PDB file of C-alpha atoms in Angstrom:
ATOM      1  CA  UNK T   1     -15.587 -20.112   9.094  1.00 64.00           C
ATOM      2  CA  UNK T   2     -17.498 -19.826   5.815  1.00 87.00           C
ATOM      3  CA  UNK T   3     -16.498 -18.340   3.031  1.00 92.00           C
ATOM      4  CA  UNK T   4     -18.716 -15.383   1.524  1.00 94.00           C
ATOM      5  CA  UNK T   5     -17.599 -15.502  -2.352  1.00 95.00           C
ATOM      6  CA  UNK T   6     -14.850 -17.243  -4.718  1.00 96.00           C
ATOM      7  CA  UNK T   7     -13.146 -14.305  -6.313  1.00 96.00           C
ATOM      8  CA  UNK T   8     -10.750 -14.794  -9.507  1.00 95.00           C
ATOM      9  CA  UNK T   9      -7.484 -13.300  -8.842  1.00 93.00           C
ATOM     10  CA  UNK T  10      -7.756 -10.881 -12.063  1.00 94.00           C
ATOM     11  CA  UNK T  11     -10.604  -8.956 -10.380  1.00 96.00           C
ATOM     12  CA  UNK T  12      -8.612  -8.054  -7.302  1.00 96.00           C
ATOM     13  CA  UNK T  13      -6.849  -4.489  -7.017  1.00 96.00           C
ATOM     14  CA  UNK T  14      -3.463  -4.287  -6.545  1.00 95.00           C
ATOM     15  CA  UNK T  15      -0.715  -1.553  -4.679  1.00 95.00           C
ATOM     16  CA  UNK T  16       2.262  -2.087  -6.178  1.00 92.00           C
ATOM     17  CA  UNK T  17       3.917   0.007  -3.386  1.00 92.00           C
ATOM     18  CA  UNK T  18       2.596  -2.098  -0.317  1.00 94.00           C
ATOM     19  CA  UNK T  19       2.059  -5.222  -1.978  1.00 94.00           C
ATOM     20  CA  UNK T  20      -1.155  -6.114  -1.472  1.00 95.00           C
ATOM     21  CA  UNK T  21      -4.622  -6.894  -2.902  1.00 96.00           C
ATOM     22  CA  UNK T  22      -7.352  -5.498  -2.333  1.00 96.00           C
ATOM     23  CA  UNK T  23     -11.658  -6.359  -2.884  1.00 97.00           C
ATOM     24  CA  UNK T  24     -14.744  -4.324  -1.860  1.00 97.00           C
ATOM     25  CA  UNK T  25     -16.518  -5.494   0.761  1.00 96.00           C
ATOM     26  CA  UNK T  26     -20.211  -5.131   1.171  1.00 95.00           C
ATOM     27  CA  UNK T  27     -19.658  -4.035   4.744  1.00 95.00           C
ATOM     28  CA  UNK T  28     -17.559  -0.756   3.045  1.00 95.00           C
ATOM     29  CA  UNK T  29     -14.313  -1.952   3.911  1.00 96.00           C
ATOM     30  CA  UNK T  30     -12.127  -4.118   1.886  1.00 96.00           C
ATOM     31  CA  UNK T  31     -10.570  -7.705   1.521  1.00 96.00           C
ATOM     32  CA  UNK T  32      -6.809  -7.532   1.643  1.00 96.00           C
ATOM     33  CA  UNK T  33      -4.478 -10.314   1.120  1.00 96.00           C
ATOM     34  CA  UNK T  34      -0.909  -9.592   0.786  1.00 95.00           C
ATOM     35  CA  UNK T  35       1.043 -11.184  -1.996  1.00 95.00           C
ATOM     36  CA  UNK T  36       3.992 -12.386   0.351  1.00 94.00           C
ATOM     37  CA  UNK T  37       0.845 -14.442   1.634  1.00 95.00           C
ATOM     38  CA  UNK T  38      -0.469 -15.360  -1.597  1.00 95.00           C
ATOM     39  CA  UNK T  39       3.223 -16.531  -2.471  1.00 94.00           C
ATOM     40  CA  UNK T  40       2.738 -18.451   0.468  1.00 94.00           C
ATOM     41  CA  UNK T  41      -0.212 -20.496  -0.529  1.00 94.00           C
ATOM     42  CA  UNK T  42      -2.565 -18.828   1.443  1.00 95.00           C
ATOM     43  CA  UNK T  43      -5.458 -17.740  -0.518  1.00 95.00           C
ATOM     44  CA  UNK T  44      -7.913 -16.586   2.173  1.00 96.00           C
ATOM     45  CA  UNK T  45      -8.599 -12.641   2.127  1.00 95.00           C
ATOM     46  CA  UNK T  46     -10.185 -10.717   5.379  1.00 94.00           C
ATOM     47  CA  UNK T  47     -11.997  -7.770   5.696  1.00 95.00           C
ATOM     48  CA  UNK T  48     -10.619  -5.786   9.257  1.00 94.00           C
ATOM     49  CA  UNK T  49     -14.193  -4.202   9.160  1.00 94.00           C
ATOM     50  CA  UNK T  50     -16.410  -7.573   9.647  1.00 94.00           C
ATOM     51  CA  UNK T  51     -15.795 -11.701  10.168  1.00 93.00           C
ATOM     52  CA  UNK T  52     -16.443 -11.965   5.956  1.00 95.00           C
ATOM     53  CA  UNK T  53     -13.713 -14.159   4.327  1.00 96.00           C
ATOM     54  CA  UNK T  54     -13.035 -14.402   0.583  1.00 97.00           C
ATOM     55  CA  UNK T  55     -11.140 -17.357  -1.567  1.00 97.00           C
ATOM     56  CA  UNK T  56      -8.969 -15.851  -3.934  1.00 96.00           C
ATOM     57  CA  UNK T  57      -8.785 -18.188  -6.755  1.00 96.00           C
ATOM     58  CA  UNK T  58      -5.551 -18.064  -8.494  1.00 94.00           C
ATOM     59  CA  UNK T  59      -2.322 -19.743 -10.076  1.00 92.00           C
ATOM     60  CA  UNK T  60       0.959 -18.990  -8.836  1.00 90.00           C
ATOM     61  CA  UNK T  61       2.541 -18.388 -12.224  1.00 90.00           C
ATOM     62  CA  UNK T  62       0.117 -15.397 -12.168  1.00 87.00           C
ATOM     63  CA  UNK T  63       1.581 -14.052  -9.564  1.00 91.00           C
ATOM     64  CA  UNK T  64       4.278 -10.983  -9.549  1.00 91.00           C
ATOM     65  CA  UNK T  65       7.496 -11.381  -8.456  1.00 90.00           C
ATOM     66  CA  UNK T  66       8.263 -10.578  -4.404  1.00 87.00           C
ATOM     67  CA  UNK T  67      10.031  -7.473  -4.112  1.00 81.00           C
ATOM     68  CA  UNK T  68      12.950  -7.325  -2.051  1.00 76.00           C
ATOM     69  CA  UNK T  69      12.351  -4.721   0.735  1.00 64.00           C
ATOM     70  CA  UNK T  70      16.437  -4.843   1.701  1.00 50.00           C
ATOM     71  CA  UNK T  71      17.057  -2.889  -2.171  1.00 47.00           C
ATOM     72  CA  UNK T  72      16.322   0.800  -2.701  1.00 46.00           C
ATOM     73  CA  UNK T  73      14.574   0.945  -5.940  1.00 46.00           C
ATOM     74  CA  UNK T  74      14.617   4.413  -6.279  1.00 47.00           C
ATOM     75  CA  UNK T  75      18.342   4.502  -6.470  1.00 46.00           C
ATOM     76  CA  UNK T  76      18.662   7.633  -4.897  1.00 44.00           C
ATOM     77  CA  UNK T  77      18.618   7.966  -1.352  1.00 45.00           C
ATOM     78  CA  UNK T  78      16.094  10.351   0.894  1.00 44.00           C
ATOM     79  CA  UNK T  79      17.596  13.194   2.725  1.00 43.00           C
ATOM     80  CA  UNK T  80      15.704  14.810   5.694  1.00 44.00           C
ATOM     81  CA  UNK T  81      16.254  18.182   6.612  1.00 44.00           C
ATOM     82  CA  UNK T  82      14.054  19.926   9.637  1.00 42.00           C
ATOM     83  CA  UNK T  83      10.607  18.667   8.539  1.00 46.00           C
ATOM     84  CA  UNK T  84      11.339  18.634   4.162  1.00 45.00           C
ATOM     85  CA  UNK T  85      11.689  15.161   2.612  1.00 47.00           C
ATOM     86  CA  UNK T  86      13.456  14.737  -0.664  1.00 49.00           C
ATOM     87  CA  UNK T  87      12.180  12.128  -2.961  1.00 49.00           C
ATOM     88  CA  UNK T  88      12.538  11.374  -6.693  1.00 50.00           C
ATOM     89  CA  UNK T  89       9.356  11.411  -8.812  1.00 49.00           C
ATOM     90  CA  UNK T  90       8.432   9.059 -11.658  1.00 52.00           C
ATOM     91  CA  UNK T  91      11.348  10.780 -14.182  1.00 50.00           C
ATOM     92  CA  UNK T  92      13.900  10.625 -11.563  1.00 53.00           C
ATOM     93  CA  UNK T  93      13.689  14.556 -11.135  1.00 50.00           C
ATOM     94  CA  UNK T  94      14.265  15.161  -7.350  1.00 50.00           C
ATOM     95  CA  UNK T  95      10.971  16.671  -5.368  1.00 49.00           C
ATOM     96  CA  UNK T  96      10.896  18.040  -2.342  1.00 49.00           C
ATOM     97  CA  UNK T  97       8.017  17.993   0.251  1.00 51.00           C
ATOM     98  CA  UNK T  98       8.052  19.245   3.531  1.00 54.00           C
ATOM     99  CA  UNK T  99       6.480  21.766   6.168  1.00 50.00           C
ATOM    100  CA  UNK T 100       6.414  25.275   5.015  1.00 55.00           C
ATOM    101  CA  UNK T 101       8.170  26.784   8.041  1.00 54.00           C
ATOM    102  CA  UNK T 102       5.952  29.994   7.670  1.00 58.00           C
ATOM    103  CA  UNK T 103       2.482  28.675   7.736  1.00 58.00           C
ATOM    104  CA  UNK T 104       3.426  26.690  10.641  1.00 55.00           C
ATOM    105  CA  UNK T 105       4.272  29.513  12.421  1.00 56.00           C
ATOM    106  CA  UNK T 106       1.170  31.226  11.353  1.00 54.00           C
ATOM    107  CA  UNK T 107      -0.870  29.015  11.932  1.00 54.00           C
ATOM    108  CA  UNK T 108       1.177  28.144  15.465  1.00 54.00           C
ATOM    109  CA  UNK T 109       0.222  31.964  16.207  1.00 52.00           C
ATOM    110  CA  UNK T 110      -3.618  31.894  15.051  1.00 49.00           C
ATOM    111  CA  UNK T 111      -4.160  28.951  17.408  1.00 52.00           C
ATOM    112  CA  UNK T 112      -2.594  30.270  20.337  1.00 50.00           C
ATOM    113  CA  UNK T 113      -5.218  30.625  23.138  1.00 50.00           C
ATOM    114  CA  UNK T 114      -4.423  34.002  25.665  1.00 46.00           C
TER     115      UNK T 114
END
């Protein structure tokens, strides 16, 4: 297959927290090329949308390190407790999120059908 555009690596976008890179597509999707796969060699990015294929053009020394998925970087562990999640923010300061119990059963009521 051809290959729609060259694209220098500092114009792609990058997650951090899935690891990968991402580039507009015309077709209103994105390019995504993970950067296991970049660490890899591989420097072909598809869009899921359409069959358009992008060459990333980059040097390895540019890339981040791989994260290891085995470590918890957070350093604190999550807890879950009937539907509520407890995560640490940015400052370390514990957060919770979670279903409010009360709305759901509001709610749960209010879309009962008799």
């Amino acid at each position: 297959m051809s290959i729609y555009e060259e694209v220098e690596f500092e114009d792609l976008d990058y997650d951090p927290v899935t690891q990968i890179y991402t580039y507009p597509c015309p077709c209103g999707d994105k390019f995504s090329i993970s950067l296991e796969a970049l660490w890899d060699g591989e420097d072909i990015a598809t869009c899921p949308s359409c069959t358009l294929r992008i060459e990333i053009i980059y040097d390895e020394e540019d890339l981040p390190p791989l994260r290891d998925d085995d470590d918890d970087e957070s350093g604190g562990e999550e807890e879950e407790e009937e539907g509520e999640k407890k995560k640490q923010d940015e400052k370390g300061e514990e957060k919770k999120e979670g279903i409010d119990h009360n709305i759901a059963s509001v709610l749960q009521k209010s879309l009962t059908v008799k």
